[in-house]
XYZ file of C-alpha atoms in Angstrom:
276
model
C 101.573 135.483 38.297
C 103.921 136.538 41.242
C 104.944 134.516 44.449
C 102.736 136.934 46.545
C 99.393 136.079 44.457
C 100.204 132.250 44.293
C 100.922 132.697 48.743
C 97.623 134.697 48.618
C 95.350 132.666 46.997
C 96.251 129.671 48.677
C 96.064 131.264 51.946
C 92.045 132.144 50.983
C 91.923 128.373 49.950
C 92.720 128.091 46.753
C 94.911 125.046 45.677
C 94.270 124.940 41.318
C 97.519 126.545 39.533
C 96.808 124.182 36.787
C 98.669 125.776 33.167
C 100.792 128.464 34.683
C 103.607 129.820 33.681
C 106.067 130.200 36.972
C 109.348 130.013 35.611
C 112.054 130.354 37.712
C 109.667 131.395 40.942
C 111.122 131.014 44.836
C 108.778 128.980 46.955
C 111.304 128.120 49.009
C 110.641 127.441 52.664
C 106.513 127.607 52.344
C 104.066 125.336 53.122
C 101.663 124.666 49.928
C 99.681 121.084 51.026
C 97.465 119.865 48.170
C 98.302 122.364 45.713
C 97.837 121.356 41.579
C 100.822 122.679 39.343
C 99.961 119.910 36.398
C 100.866 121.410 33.134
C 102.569 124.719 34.981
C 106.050 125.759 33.563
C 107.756 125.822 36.740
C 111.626 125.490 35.353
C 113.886 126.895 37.439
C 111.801 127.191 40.476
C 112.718 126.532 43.718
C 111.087 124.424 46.045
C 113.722 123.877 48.873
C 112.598 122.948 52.197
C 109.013 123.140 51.060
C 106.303 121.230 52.582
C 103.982 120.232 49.668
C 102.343 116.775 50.877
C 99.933 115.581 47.891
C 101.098 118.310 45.606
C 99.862 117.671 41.695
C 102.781 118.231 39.264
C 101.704 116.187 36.506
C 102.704 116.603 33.277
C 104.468 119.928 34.772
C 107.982 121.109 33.599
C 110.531 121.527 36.226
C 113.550 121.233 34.510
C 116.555 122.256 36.570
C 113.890 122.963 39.443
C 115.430 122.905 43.199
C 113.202 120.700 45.345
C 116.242 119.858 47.503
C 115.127 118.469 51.372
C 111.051 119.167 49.784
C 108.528 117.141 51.691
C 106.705 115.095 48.360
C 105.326 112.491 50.219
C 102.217 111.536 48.032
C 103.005 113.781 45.349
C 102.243 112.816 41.636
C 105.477 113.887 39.077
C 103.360 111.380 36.509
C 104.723 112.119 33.199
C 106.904 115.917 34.352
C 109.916 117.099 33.145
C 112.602 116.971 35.847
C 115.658 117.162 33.666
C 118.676 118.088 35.766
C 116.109 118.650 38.567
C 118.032 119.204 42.221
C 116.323 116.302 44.689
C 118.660 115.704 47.085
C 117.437 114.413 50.125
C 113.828 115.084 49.302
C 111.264 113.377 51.392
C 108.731 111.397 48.525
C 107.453 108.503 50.043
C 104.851 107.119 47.874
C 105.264 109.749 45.075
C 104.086 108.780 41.803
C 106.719 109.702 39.341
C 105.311 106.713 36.160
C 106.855 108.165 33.189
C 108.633 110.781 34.774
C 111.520 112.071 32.620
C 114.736 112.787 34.984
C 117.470 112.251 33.252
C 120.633 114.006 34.777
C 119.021 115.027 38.121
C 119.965 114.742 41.177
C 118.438 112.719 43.842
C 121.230 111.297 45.862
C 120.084 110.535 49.264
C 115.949 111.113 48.311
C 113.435 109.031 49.625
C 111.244 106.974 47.461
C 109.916 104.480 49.783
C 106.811 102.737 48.199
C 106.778 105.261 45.536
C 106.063 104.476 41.272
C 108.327 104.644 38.827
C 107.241 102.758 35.982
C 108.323 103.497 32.790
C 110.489 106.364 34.249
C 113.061 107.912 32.569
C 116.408 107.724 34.790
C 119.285 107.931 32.795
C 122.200 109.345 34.153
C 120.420 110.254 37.311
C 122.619 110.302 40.922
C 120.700 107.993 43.243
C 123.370 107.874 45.609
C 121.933 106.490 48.810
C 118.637 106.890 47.412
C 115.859 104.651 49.759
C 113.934 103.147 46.916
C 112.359 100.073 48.884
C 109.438 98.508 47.694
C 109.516 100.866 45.096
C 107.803 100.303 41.834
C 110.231 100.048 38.681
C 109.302 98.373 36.054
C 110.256 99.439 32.176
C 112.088 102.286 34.203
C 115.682 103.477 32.442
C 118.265 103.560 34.604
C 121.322 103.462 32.231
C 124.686 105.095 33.436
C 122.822 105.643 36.472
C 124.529 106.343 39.879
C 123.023 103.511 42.577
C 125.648 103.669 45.098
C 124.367 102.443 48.546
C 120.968 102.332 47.387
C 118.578 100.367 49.241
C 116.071 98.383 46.502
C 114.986 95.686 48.564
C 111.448 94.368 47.971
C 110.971 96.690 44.886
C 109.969 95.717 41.589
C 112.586 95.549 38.523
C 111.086 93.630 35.881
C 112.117 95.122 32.513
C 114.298 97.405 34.258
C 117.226 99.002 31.871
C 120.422 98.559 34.279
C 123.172 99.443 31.302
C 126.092 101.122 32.735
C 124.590 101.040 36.256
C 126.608 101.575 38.864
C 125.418 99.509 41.805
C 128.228 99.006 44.139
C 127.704 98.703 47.957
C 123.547 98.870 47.063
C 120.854 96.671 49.129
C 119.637 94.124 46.772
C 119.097 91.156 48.688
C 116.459 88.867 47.104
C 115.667 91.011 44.037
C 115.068 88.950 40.994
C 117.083 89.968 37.848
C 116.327 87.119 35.709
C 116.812 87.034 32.226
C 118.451 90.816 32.227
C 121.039 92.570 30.388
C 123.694 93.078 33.270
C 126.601 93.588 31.082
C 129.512 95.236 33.009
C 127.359 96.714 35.688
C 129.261 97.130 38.939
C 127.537 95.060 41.742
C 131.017 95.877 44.232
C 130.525 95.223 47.552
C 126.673 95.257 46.901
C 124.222 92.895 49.176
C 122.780 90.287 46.813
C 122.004 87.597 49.366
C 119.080 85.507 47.947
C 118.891 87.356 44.656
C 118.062 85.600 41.273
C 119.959 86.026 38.032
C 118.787 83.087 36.288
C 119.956 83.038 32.418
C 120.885 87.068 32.871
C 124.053 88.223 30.995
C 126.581 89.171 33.507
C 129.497 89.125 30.903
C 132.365 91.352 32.823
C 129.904 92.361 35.698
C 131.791 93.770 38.593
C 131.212 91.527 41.948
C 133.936 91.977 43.887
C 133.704 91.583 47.792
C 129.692 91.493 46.972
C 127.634 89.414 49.557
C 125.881 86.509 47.443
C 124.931 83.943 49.668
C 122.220 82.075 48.125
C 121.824 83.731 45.285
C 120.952 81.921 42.025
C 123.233 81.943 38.852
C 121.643 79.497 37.210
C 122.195 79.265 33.311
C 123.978 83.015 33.301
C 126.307 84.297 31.326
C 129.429 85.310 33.861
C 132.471 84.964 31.175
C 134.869 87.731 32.456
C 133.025 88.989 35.641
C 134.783 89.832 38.661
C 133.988 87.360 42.033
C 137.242 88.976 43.934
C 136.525 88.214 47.457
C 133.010 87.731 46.912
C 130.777 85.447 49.674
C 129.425 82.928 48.066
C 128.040 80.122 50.525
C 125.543 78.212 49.073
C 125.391 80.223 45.527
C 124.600 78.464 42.936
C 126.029 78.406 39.385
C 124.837 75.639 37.524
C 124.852 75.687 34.118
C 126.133 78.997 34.066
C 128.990 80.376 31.574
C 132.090 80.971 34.059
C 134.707 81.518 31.632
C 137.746 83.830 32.640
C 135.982 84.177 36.093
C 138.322 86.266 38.109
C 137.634 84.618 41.916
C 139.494 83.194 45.197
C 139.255 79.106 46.056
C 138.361 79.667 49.442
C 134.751 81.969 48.494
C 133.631 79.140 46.387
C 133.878 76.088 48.464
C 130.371 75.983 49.206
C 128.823 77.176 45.344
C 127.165 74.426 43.120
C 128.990 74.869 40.092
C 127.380 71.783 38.601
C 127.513 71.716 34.817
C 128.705 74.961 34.854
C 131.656 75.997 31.763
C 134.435 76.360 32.602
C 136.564 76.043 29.724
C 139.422 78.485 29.093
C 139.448 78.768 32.821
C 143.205 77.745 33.320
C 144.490 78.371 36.864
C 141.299 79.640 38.207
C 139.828 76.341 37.615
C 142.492 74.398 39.674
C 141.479 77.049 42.135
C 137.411 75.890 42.028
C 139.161 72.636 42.904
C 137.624 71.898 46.229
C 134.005 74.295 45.359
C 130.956 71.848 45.829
């Protein structure tokens, strides 16, 4: 089937292209509200600039499709291929994308407000001042992924694979990462005020010049992360593993290091000298 039949049909009303094959086609630019591509082949099309409110790709393949500035808003991607799919800047406010396999697209700068990822398959993806509030991510993947400036407040994480994830300057304040594997993930700069990482493993996490007021650190592993010029009034870190913690004296005069252990410490410890 050819551009000009799909345009036709839909013009006379007709919105079912379930199980086509549409590989590499150019809707670019058109307006196609409501229309069902579940289980189409559509790698390699392009959907730039096009308006598709509601649209139906489930279980569709669009690998290395361009939906660059598409309007998705309540679209369902449940369970398509969107390998080293183009997304930047797209417009999918409460898209369903559960189980959505993206790994090595490109979505810096979408928007995924209110939208479901569950169980998605990130990896590697460029979020890059991506607007995922009060998104839903549970059990979704989002090793080695790209999170610069992204805003995740109010969304959920729990079971959420962060390996790798880079994180720095991202909108997390409040989010609750307890009990996660955090290893090395770079939190720079990030805004963590009132966040929870109770009994997480932080070991060499990057938190330098982060915003942490009030967060919790309860019990969590921290030996080797970086608190550089982080802001930590009233954090607290009791219990919590702070070995080789790279920090300055004056951010941690208001933190609750109660009980926390700090053995192997050295000069960093006569630095927590006046910390609460």
């Amino acid at each position: 089937m050819q551009i000009h039949d799909v345009l036709r049909l839909y013009e006379e009303g007709f919105r079912d292209f379930i199980g086509l094959s549409l590989v590499g086609i150019d809707f670019s630019a058109h307006i196609l509200v409501d229309v069902d591509f579940s289980n189409s082949d559509l790698r390699g099309a392009n959907f730039s600039r096009t308006f598709m409110t509601n649209a139906n790709f489930t279980n569709a393949n669009l690998t290395q499709a361009n939906l660059r500035f598409a309007k998705l808003n309540g679209a369902c991607f449940s369970q398509a291929n969107l390998t080293k799919a183009k997304l930047q800047g797209a417009f999918g406010v409460r898209a369903d994308m559960t189980r959505v396999s993206a790994s090595g697209a490109n979505m810096s700068h979408i928007n995924l407000r209110d939208a479901k990822l569950n169980q998605a398959n990130l990896s590697g993806v460029n979020l890059t001042g991506a607007n995922l509030r009060n998104a839903a991510l549970s059990s979704a993947n989002l090793a080695w992924t790209t999170m610069k400036g992204v805003r995740l407040i109010g969304s959920a994480i729990a079971q959420t694979i962060f390996t790798g994830t880079k994180l720095n300057r991202a909108f997390l304040n409040g989010l609750n990462f307890d009990g996660m594997s955090l290893s090395g993930v770079d939190f720079s700069e990030a805004r963590l005020r009132g966040a929870s990482f109770q009994r997480a493993d932080l070991t060499a996490a990057n938190f330098r010049e982060a915003s942490l007021e009030n967060s919790n650190f309860r019990w969590a592993q921290l030996a080797g992360a970086d608190f550089a010029h982080a802001h930590l009034h009233h954090a607290r870190f009791a219990q919590a593993d702070l070995r080789r913690v790279e920090l300055d004296r004056q951010n941690w005069k208001e933190a609750d290091i109660s009980g926390a252990y700090l053995q192997e410490l050295g000069l960093v410890q006569m630095r927590m000298a006046s910390a609460y």
